[in-house]
């Protein structure tokens, strides 16, 4: 009980700090560790600083702060402990970094795809060129790349579709790697079946809608989506479409028209979270700049009514009258 994690206000500010630094992220009303946060914890354990990932350290500091409040621990003693721990952290990180840089694997007998210099430096973390700034990390989106995969990427400029990547929310996905015009490794994604069959997919006009600032457009009905071929948005000017079913909830035409014309649907019930499998209610909103459909959640309802201040109201008056001159209850 003496080794807690601080006040509720302190915990709230810590959570907001973790979100702003992208170590955790909000998913509706849940908090999820991001890939960046998971990788940081794994790195600290590799360095030998597992104590920084444990709440017991914060609890110990809270206990010592309470001792200082009670004058049973001096400030100098507390600060000496903080300085000692900080020095140890810096030294371990520095030693680990130096050790990583000194470990060099056999050179890759390949030409640099940027400057065409022969021979690429090969370390535990990356494959890089000694003559220019070309470099490819060996861990991409949470996936450790094999040397053969890196060689294929460097020689051919592209790999096939690979499994084992993880998103910033920790969800697995498959993708391929390719070198862009600046010789940087970027992800590309497999074509979805519905995209491949889109050319042969029958589309029937369902309605017309006026999108504010973007004119009037036909809404075409297909088996899997409501499509607007003449309404494009985003950097690649992709035609706007709304899936017929989103998270298990069917999206009717009247709501599609409302989303596009007013920017927001009615409150829709029955969406199913992919992560928790629990139902939730939300509005669907249209981002005209990106041409994307997103969620907006209704405000939370207050579960508990506000309590009246102690010592007010009828009960307080009766309690006061029942006491004697010395503030003690009257004898019956």
Short mmCIF file of C-alpha atoms in Angstrom, two decimals:
data_model
loop_
_atom_site.label_atom_id
_atom_site.label_comp_id
_atom_site.label_asym_id
_atom_site.label_seq_id
_atom_site.Cartn_x
_atom_site.Cartn_y
_atom_site.Cartn_z
CA UNK A 1 0.00 0.00 0.00
CA UNK A 2 2.98 2.34 0.50
CA UNK A 3 4.47 1.54 -2.89
CA UNK A 4 1.82 2.70 -5.36
CA UNK A 5 2.09 4.29 -8.79
CA UNK A 6 1.35 7.86 -7.80
CA UNK A 7 -1.87 9.84 -7.81
CA UNK A 8 -4.63 9.42 -10.45
CA UNK A 9 -3.59 12.80 -11.91
CA UNK A 10 0.02 11.59 -12.24
CA UNK A 11 -1.06 8.36 -13.91
CA UNK A 12 -3.26 10.28 -16.37
CA UNK A 13 -0.36 12.51 -17.42
CA UNK A 14 1.90 9.47 -17.83
CA UNK A 15 -0.64 7.81 -20.12
CA UNK A 16 -1.00 10.98 -22.24
CA UNK A 17 2.79 11.18 -22.49
CA UNK A 18 3.02 7.57 -23.69
CA UNK A 19 0.35 8.26 -26.32
CA UNK A 20 2.08 11.41 -27.60
CA UNK A 21 5.36 9.45 -27.92
CA UNK A 22 3.50 6.61 -29.72
CA UNK A 23 4.39 3.92 -27.17
CA UNK A 24 0.68 3.19 -26.71
CA UNK A 25 -2.38 4.13 -28.77
CA UNK A 26 -6.11 4.47 -28.25
CA UNK A 27 -8.33 1.93 -29.99
CA UNK A 28 -11.85 3.16 -29.28
CA UNK A 29 -12.02 3.06 -25.49
CA UNK A 30 -9.06 0.69 -25.08
CA UNK A 31 -5.32 1.35 -24.82
CA UNK A 32 -2.97 -0.86 -26.85
CA UNK A 33 0.81 -1.15 -26.78
CA UNK A 34 2.22 -0.11 -30.16
CA UNK A 35 5.01 -1.90 -31.97
CA UNK A 36 7.33 0.92 -30.93
CA UNK A 37 6.47 0.40 -27.25
CA UNK A 38 6.90 -3.37 -27.47
CA UNK A 39 10.27 -2.99 -29.23
CA UNK A 40 11.45 -0.52 -26.57
CA UNK A 41 10.69 -2.98 -23.75
CA UNK A 42 12.45 -5.79 -25.66
CA UNK A 43 15.48 -3.53 -26.23
CA UNK A 44 15.71 -2.56 -22.55
CA UNK A 45 15.68 -6.23 -21.59
CA UNK A 46 18.49 -6.93 -24.09
CA UNK A 47 20.56 -4.08 -22.65
CA UNK A 48 20.03 -5.41 -19.12
CA UNK A 49 17.76 -2.61 -17.90
CA UNK A 50 14.70 -4.72 -17.16
CA UNK A 51 14.18 -2.69 -13.99
CA UNK A 52 12.98 0.23 -16.16
CA UNK A 53 10.12 -1.92 -17.49
CA UNK A 54 8.88 -2.86 -14.02
CA UNK A 55 6.32 -0.87 -11.99
CA UNK A 56 8.22 -1.84 -8.84
CA UNK A 57 10.79 0.90 -9.56
CA UNK A 58 8.07 3.58 -9.58
CA UNK A 59 6.58 2.04 -6.45
CA UNK A 60 9.95 2.22 -4.68
CA UNK A 61 10.36 5.88 -5.62
CA UNK A 62 6.86 6.66 -4.33
CA UNK A 63 7.73 4.99 -1.03
CA UNK A 64 10.91 7.04 -0.67
CA UNK A 65 9.04 10.27 -1.48
CA UNK A 66 6.63 9.48 1.36
CA UNK A 67 9.61 8.89 3.65
CA UNK A 68 10.91 12.33 2.68
CA UNK A 69 7.52 13.86 3.52
CA UNK A 70 7.75 12.30 6.95
CA UNK A 71 11.37 13.51 7.38
CA UNK A 72 12.63 9.92 7.73
CA UNK A 73 14.72 10.16 4.54
CA UNK A 74 16.90 13.07 3.50
CA UNK A 75 16.65 14.69 0.07
CA UNK A 76 20.38 14.26 -0.56
CA UNK A 77 20.14 10.53 0.03
CA UNK A 78 17.21 10.25 -2.38
CA UNK A 79 18.95 12.30 -5.09
CA UNK A 80 22.16 10.27 -4.70
CA UNK A 81 20.16 7.15 -5.52
CA UNK A 82 18.63 8.84 -8.58
CA UNK A 83 22.05 9.98 -9.83
CA UNK A 84 23.53 6.53 -9.30
CA UNK A 85 20.72 4.84 -11.25
CA UNK A 86 20.92 7.42 -14.06
CA UNK A 87 24.68 6.91 -14.38
CA UNK A 88 24.20 3.14 -14.55
CA UNK A 89 21.54 3.50 -17.29
CA UNK A 90 23.72 5.78 -19.42
CA UNK A 91 26.76 3.50 -19.06
CA UNK A 92 24.85 0.34 -20.00
CA UNK A 93 23.25 1.98 -23.05
CA UNK A 94 26.63 3.38 -24.16
CA UNK A 95 28.39 0.02 -23.72
CA UNK A 96 25.59 -1.80 -25.56
CA UNK A 97 25.71 0.67 -28.44
CA UNK A 98 29.47 0.34 -28.79
CA UNK A 99 29.25 -3.46 -28.69
CA UNK A 100 26.61 -3.44 -31.43
CA UNK A 101 28.71 -1.21 -33.66
CA UNK A 102 31.82 -3.35 -33.23
CA UNK A 103 30.09 -6.57 -34.25
CA UNK A 104 30.52 -6.82 -38.01
CA UNK A 105 29.45 -9.85 -40.04
CA UNK A 106 31.07 -10.99 -43.30
CA UNK A 107 30.64 -8.39 -46.05
CA UNK A 108 27.86 -8.97 -48.57
CA UNK A 109 29.31 -9.57 -52.04
CA UNK A 110 26.78 -7.28 -53.74
CA UNK A 111 26.72 -3.95 -55.57
CA UNK A 112 25.05 -0.96 -53.94
CA UNK A 113 21.77 -0.26 -55.78
CA UNK A 114 22.36 3.51 -55.38
CA UNK A 115 26.02 4.24 -56.18
CA UNK A 116 26.91 0.75 -57.54
CA UNK A 117 29.98 0.46 -55.30
CA UNK A 118 30.90 -3.18 -54.70
CA UNK A 119 30.67 -4.73 -51.23
CA UNK A 120 28.10 -3.91 -48.57
CA UNK A 121 28.77 -3.59 -44.84
CA UNK A 122 26.86 -6.18 -42.82
CA UNK A 123 26.13 -5.65 -39.10
CA UNK A 124 23.63 -7.04 -36.60
CA UNK A 125 21.27 -4.13 -37.25
CA UNK A 126 21.57 -3.27 -40.94
CA UNK A 127 23.13 -3.73 -44.35
CA UNK A 128 24.68 -0.49 -45.62
CA UNK A 129 27.01 1.00 -48.22
CA UNK A 130 30.43 2.38 -47.26
CA UNK A 131 30.40 4.91 -50.11
CA UNK A 132 26.90 6.43 -49.86
CA UNK A 133 23.96 6.68 -47.46
CA UNK A 134 22.21 3.49 -48.64
CA UNK A 135 21.07 1.35 -45.69
CA UNK A 136 18.42 -1.28 -44.96
CA UNK A 137 17.46 -2.21 -41.42
CA UNK A 138 17.28 -5.92 -40.61
CA UNK A 139 14.09 -5.52 -38.58
CA UNK A 140 11.23 -3.93 -40.52
CA UNK A 141 7.75 -3.50 -39.00
CA UNK A 142 8.57 -5.98 -36.25
CA UNK A 143 9.86 -8.64 -38.70
CA UNK A 144 13.48 -9.82 -38.75
CA UNK A 145 14.66 -10.08 -42.34
CA UNK A 146 16.75 -13.06 -43.44
CA UNK A 147 19.97 -12.40 -45.39
CA UNK A 148 18.57 -14.14 -48.48
CA UNK A 149 15.50 -11.88 -48.40
CA UNK A 150 17.70 -8.80 -48.15
CA UNK A 151 19.84 -10.00 -51.05
CA UNK A 152 16.72 -10.47 -53.20
CA UNK A 153 15.56 -6.95 -52.31
CA UNK A 154 18.96 -5.41 -53.13
CA UNK A 155 19.52 -7.30 -56.41
CA UNK A 156 15.96 -7.41 -57.80
CA UNK A 157 14.62 -4.28 -56.09
CA UNK A 158 11.62 -6.20 -54.79
CA UNK A 159 10.68 -9.25 -52.73
CA UNK A 160 7.62 -11.44 -52.91
CA UNK A 161 4.83 -11.25 -50.35
CA UNK A 162 6.17 -12.08 -46.87
CA UNK A 163 4.36 -12.96 -43.65
CA UNK A 164 5.17 -11.97 -40.07
CA UNK A 165 5.01 -8.16 -40.13
CA UNK A 166 3.16 -6.43 -37.30
CA UNK A 167 1.29 -3.13 -37.36
CA UNK A 168 1.79 -0.32 -34.82
CA UNK A 169 -1.12 -1.89 -32.90
CA UNK A 170 0.64 -5.25 -32.76
CA UNK A 171 -1.60 -6.89 -35.38
CA UNK A 172 0.06 -9.25 -37.90
CA UNK A 173 -0.07 -8.56 -41.62
CA UNK A 174 1.61 -9.69 -44.85
CA UNK A 175 3.37 -7.45 -47.34
CA UNK A 176 6.30 -7.24 -49.73
CA UNK A 177 9.34 -4.95 -49.78
CA UNK A 178 10.57 -2.85 -52.69
CA UNK A 179 13.19 -0.15 -53.20
CA UNK A 180 11.78 3.23 -54.19
CA UNK A 181 13.50 5.84 -56.38
CA UNK A 182 15.56 6.98 -53.36
CA UNK A 183 16.75 3.41 -52.66
CA UNK A 184 14.71 3.17 -49.48
CA UNK A 185 12.91 -0.02 -48.52
CA UNK A 186 9.14 0.47 -48.52
CA UNK A 187 6.22 -1.89 -48.00
CA UNK A 188 3.76 -2.86 -50.70
CA UNK A 189 0.64 -4.91 -50.11
CA UNK A 190 -0.93 -7.83 -51.96
CA UNK A 191 -3.84 -7.01 -54.24
CA UNK A 192 -7.11 -7.99 -52.63
CA UNK A 193 -9.41 -10.40 -54.41
CA UNK A 194 -12.13 -7.78 -54.66
CA UNK A 195 -9.66 -5.36 -56.30
CA UNK A 196 -8.60 -8.00 -58.84
CA UNK A 197 -12.21 -8.78 -59.73
CA UNK A 198 -13.34 -5.14 -59.70
CA UNK A 199 -13.07 -4.88 -63.47
CA UNK A 200 -15.59 -7.70 -63.95
CA UNK A 201 -17.82 -6.69 -61.03
CA UNK A 202 -21.30 -5.56 -62.07
CA UNK A 203 -22.23 -2.08 -60.86
CA UNK A 204 -25.75 -0.64 -60.86
CA UNK A 205 -26.67 2.98 -60.21
CA UNK A 206 -28.42 3.19 -56.83
CA UNK A 207 -28.74 6.96 -56.28
CA UNK A 208 -27.16 10.37 -56.75
CA UNK A 209 -25.69 12.49 -53.97
CA UNK A 210 -24.37 16.02 -53.64
CA UNK A 211 -21.14 16.17 -51.65
CA UNK A 212 -20.48 19.64 -50.19
CA UNK A 213 -17.79 21.38 -52.19
CA UNK A 214 -17.34 18.37 -54.49
CA UNK A 215 -20.48 18.42 -56.67
CA UNK A 216 -23.04 15.77 -57.51
CA UNK A 217 -22.04 12.15 -58.10
CA UNK A 218 -23.69 8.82 -58.86
CA UNK A 219 -23.58 6.11 -56.18
CA UNK A 220 -23.03 2.71 -57.81
CA UNK A 221 -24.09 -0.48 -56.03
CA UNK A 222 -21.87 -3.57 -56.24
CA UNK A 223 -21.88 -6.83 -54.30
CA UNK A 224 -19.37 -5.56 -51.72
CA UNK A 225 -19.44 -1.76 -51.78
CA UNK A 226 -21.18 1.51 -52.60
CA UNK A 227 -18.88 3.20 -55.12
CA UNK A 228 -18.59 6.73 -56.50
CA UNK A 229 -16.37 6.40 -59.62
CA UNK A 230 -16.40 10.16 -60.36
CA UNK A 231 -15.57 11.28 -56.80
CA UNK A 232 -11.83 11.01 -56.14
CA UNK A 233 -9.77 12.06 -53.12
CA UNK A 234 -6.43 11.56 -51.39
CA UNK A 235 -2.92 11.89 -52.78
CA UNK A 236 -3.54 9.22 -55.44
CA UNK A 237 -7.03 10.51 -56.40
CA UNK A 238 -8.62 7.16 -55.60
CA UNK A 239 -12.40 6.82 -56.22
CA UNK A 240 -14.40 6.99 -52.99
CA UNK A 241 -16.23 3.85 -51.87
CA UNK A 242 -18.07 2.66 -48.75
CA UNK A 243 -18.05 -1.03 -47.88
CA UNK A 244 -21.47 -2.70 -47.73
CA UNK A 245 -20.45 -4.28 -44.39
CA UNK A 246 -18.14 -2.67 -41.81
CA UNK A 247 -17.12 -4.69 -38.73
CA UNK A 248 -20.09 -6.99 -39.10
CA UNK A 249 -22.58 -4.12 -39.49
CA UNK A 250 -24.46 -3.70 -42.80
CA UNK A 251 -24.34 -0.12 -44.10
CA UNK A 252 -27.65 0.79 -45.83
CA UNK A 253 -27.89 3.21 -48.75
CA UNK A 254 -29.72 5.93 -46.79
CA UNK A 255 -26.82 6.13 -44.31
CA UNK A 256 -24.27 6.22 -47.13
CA UNK A 257 -26.08 9.21 -48.64
CA UNK A 258 -26.19 10.94 -45.25
CA UNK A 259 -22.48 10.32 -44.63
CA UNK A 260 -21.54 11.83 -47.99
CA UNK A 261 -23.98 14.76 -47.99
CA UNK A 262 -23.79 15.71 -44.29
CA UNK A 263 -20.41 14.26 -43.33
CA UNK A 264 -21.82 12.01 -40.60
CA UNK A 265 -24.27 9.12 -40.25
CA UNK A 266 -26.88 8.54 -37.57
CA UNK A 267 -25.69 6.69 -34.48
CA UNK A 268 -25.32 3.12 -35.72
CA UNK A 269 -25.47 0.10 -33.41
CA UNK A 270 -24.06 -3.38 -33.77
CA UNK A 271 -20.44 -2.92 -34.89
CA UNK A 272 -18.21 -5.76 -33.60
CA UNK A 273 -14.65 -4.98 -32.46
CA UNK A 274 -12.08 -7.16 -34.23
CA UNK A 275 -9.87 -7.21 -31.15
CA UNK A 276 -12.31 -7.69 -28.27
CA UNK A 277 -15.22 -9.21 -30.26
CA UNK A 278 -17.57 -6.94 -28.28
CA UNK A 279 -20.35 -4.89 -29.89
CA UNK A 280 -20.16 -1.10 -29.90
CA UNK A 281 -22.10 1.89 -31.21
CA UNK A 282 -20.58 4.66 -33.33
CA UNK A 283 -21.18 7.28 -36.01
CA UNK A 284 -19.56 6.88 -39.43
CA UNK A 285 -17.88 10.07 -40.65
CA UNK A 286 -16.53 11.08 -44.06
CA UNK A 287 -13.08 12.67 -44.41
CA UNK A 288 -13.45 14.54 -47.71
CA UNK A 289 -9.74 15.33 -47.91
CA UNK A 290 -8.63 11.70 -47.68
CA UNK A 291 -11.79 10.15 -49.09
CA UNK A 292 -11.95 7.76 -46.12
CA UNK A 293 -14.74 6.61 -43.80
CA UNK A 294 -13.94 6.65 -40.08
CA UNK A 295 -15.57 6.23 -36.68
CA UNK A 296 -16.76 8.84 -34.20
CA UNK A 297 -17.82 7.60 -30.78
CA UNK A 298 -20.69 9.01 -28.71
CA UNK A 299 -19.76 10.67 -25.39
CA UNK A 300 -19.67 8.38 -22.39
CA UNK A 301 -22.63 8.42 -20.07
CA UNK A 302 -21.96 9.30 -16.44
CA UNK A 303 -22.49 6.16 -14.37
CA UNK A 304 -22.82 7.87 -11.00
CA UNK A 305 -24.82 11.00 -10.10
CA UNK A 306 -22.97 13.86 -8.48
CA UNK A 307 -23.04 13.65 -4.70
CA UNK A 308 -24.16 16.55 -2.58
CA UNK A 309 -21.55 18.17 -0.39
CA UNK A 310 -21.44 16.83 3.16
CA UNK A 311 -23.16 19.01 5.74
CA UNK A 312 -25.87 20.37 3.44
CA UNK A 313 -29.56 19.69 2.94
CA UNK A 314 -32.35 18.43 5.21
CA UNK A 315 -30.40 15.50 6.68
CA UNK A 316 -27.59 17.79 7.80
CA UNK A 317 -30.10 20.12 9.49
CA UNK A 318 -31.76 17.24 11.37
CA UNK A 319 -28.34 15.92 12.41
CA UNK A 320 -27.37 19.36 13.78
CA UNK A 321 -30.61 19.71 15.76
CA UNK A 322 -30.12 16.26 17.32
CA UNK A 323 -26.88 17.33 18.96
CA UNK A 324 -26.51 19.12 22.26
CA UNK A 325 -24.57 22.22 23.12
CA UNK A 326 -21.28 20.31 23.26
CA UNK A 327 -21.88 18.75 19.86
CA UNK A 328 -22.84 15.36 21.40
CA UNK A 329 -26.11 13.50 20.64
CA UNK A 330 -28.89 14.28 23.15
CA UNK A 331 -29.80 11.55 25.57
CA UNK A 332 -33.16 9.94 24.79
#
